[in-house]
Coordinates of C-alpha atoms in Angstrom, one line a residue:
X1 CA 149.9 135.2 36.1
X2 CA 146.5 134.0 34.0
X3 CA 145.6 130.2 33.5
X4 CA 145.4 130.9 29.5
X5 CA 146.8 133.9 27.0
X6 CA 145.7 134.4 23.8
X7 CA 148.4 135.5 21.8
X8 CA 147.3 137.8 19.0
X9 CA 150.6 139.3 17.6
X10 CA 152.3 137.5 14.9
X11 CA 156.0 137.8 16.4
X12 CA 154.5 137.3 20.2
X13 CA 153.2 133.7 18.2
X14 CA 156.8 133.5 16.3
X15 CA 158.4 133.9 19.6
X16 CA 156.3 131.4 22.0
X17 CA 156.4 128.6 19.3
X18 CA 159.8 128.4 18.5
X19 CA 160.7 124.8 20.1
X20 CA 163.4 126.3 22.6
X21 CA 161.9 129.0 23.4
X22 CA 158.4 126.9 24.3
X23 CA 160.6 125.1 26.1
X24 CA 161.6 127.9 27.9
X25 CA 158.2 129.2 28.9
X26 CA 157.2 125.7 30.5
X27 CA 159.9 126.3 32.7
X28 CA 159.3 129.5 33.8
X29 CA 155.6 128.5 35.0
X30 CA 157.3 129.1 38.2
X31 CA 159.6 131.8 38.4
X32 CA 163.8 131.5 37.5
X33 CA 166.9 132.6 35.9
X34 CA 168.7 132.8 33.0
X35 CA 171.2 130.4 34.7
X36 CA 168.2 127.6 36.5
X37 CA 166.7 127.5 32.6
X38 CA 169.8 127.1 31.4
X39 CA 171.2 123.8 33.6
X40 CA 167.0 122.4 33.1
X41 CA 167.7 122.6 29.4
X42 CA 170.6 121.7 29.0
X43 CA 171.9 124.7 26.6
X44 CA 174.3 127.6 27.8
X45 CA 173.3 130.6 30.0
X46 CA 173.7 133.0 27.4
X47 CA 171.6 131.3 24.8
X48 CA 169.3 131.3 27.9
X49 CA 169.1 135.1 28.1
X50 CA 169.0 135.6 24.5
X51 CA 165.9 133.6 24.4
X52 CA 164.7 135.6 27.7
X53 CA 165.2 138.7 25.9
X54 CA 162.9 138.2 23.1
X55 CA 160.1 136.5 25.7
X56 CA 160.0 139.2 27.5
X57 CA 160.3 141.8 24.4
X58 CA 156.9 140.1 23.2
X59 CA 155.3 140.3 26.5
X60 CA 155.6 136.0 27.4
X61 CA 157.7 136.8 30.4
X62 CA 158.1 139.1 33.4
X63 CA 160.4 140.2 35.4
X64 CA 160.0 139.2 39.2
X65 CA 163.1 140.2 41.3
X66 CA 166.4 140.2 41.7
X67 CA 168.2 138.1 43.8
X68 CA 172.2 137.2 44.8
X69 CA 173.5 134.2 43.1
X70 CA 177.6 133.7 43.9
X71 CA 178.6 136.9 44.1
X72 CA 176.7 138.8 41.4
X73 CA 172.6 139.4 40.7
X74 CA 171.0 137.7 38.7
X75 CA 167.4 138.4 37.2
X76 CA 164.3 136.4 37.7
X77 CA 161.6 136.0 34.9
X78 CA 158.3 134.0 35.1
X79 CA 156.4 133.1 32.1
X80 CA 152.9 135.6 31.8
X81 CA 150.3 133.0 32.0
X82 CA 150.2 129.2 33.0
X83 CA 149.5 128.7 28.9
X84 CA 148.9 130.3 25.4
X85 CA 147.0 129.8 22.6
X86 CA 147.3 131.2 19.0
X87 CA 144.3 133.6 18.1
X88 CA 142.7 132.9 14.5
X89 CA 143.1 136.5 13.6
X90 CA 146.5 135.9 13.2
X91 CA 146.4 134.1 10.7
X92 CA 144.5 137.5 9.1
X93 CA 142.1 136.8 6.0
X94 CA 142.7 133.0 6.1
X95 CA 141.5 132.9 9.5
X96 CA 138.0 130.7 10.0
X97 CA 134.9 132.6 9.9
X98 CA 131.8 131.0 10.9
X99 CA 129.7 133.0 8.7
X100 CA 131.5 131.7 5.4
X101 CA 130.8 128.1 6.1
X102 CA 128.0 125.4 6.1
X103 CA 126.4 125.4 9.6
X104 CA 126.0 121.8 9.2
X105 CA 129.7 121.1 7.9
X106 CA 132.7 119.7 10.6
X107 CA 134.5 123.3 9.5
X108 CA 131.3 125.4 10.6
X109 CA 132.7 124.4 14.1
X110 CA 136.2 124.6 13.9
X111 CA 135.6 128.1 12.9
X112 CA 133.2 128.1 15.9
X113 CA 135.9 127.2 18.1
X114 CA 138.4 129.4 16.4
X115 CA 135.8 132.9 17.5
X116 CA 135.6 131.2 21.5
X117 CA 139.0 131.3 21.7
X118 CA 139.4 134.7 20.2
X119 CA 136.5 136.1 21.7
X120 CA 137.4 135.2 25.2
X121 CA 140.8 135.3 25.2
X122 CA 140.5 139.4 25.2
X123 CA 137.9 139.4 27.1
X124 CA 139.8 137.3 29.6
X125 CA 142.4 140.1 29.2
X126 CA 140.2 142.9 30.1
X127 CA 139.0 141.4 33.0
X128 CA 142.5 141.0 33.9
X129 CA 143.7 144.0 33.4
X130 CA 141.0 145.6 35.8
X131 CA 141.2 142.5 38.3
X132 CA 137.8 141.4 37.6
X133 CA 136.1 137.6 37.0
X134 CA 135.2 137.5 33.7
X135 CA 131.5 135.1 34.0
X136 CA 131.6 131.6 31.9
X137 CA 129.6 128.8 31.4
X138 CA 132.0 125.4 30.7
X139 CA 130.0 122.1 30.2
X140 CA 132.4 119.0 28.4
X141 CA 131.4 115.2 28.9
X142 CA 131.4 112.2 27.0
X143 CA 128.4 110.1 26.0
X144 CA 128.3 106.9 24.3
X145 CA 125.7 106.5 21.8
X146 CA 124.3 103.2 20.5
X147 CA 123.3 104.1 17.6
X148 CA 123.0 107.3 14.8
X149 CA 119.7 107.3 15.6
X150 CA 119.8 107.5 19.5
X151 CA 123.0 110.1 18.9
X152 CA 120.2 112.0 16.1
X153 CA 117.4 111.7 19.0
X154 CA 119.6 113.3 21.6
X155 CA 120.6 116.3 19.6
X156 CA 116.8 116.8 19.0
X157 CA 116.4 117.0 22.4
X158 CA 119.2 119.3 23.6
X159 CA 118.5 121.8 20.5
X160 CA 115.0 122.0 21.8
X161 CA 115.9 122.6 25.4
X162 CA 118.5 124.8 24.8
X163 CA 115.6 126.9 22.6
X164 CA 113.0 126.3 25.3
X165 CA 115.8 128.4 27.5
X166 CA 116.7 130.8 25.4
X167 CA 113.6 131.9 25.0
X168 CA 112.6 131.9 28.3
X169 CA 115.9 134.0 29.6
X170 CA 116.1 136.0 26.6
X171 CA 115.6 139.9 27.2
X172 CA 116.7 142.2 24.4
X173 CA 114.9 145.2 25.9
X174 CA 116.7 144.9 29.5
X175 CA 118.2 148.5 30.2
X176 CA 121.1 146.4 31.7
X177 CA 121.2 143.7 29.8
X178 CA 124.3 141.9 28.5
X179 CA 124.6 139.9 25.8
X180 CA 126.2 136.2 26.4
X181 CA 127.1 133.8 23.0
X182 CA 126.2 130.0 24.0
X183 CA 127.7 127.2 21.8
X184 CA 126.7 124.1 22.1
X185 CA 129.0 121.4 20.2
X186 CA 129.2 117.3 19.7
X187 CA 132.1 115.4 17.9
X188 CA 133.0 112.2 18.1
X189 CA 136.4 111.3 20.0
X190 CA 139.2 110.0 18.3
X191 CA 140.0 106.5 20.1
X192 CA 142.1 103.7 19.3
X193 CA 139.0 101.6 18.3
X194 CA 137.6 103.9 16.1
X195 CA 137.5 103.2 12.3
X196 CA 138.9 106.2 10.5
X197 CA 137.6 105.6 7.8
X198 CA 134.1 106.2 8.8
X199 CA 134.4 106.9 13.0
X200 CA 130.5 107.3 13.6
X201 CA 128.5 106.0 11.1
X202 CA 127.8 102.1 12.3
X203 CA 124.5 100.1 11.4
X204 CA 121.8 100.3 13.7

């Protein structure tokens, strides 16, 4: 099982968000039955393995083993990653593309967003597929900036730093070189105090 598929298929994406069905895959993070999902939903067994059926038709679910339950065997599924996510490309020529949109506009990374999680959600595959760690670099925190200006100041800084690095790491001509994509993002957070009307732009 992986921590995070990507699902690219529109009727994998039909499947996996239907509510029941969703409902289903959270409880097969650890393996079960037609007849455990059942009693922890509360709907019959054979709705159970009709929605089984189609989960594991669409590649969300697995077969693990059989085992004796009263009498008879019963089969036991467990869902193929911990989590999904949709892949933009899904969504075909409506799908965000970075290179259509203002590099300064809230969309520009949305769209940015949209290409990480399509770009290494098959990568993460691959690597899977040939049991293989697939090399990331993760950085999230919060800051709390004073002002627009200090917030302005600080971007400054880190787009200077990270071009300070880039050039200094940066090797085109390397025989065995491989190429890496680094994004480096800000947004404000949504909180309760926030106005939402305007959520950053406070006097100095």
């Amino acid at each position: 099982m992986i921590d995070v598929a990507v699902l690219t298929e529109s009727e994998a994406i039909r499947a996996a968000v239907d509510p029941v069905r969703a409902a289903v895959l959270a409880q097969l993070a650890e393996p079960g039955s037609a007849s455990s999902v059942a009693g922890h939903l509360g709907i019959s067994r054979q709705k159970a393995n009709y929605h089984l059926k189609i989960l594991e038709q669409h590649g969300l679910v697995e077969f693990v083993e059989e085992r004796p339950r009263r009498g008879l065997t019963e089969s036991v599924f467990r869902a193929t990653a911990q989590s999904y996510a949709l892949a933009p490309r899904a969504l075909g020529s409506c799908a965000p593309e970075p290179r259509r949109l203002d590099r300064l506009s809230s969309g520009y990374l949305v769209a940015l967003g949209a290409r990480l999680v399509e770009e290494v959600g098959d990568l993460a595959r691959r690597a899977a597929a040939v049991a293989k760690p697939l090399p990331t670099l993760s950085i999230d925190t919060e800051i709390t900036f004073a002002s627009p200006a200090d917030r302005a100041a600080f971007a400054d800084e880190v787009a200077a730093l990270v071009a300070g690095l880039a050039a200094r790491y940066h090797a085109e001509d390397a025989p065995n070189g491989r190429p890496h994509r680094l994004i480096v993002a800000s947004h404000p957070i949504d909180t309760t105090t926030t106005d939402p009307e305007d959520p950053d732009d406070r006097p100095t």
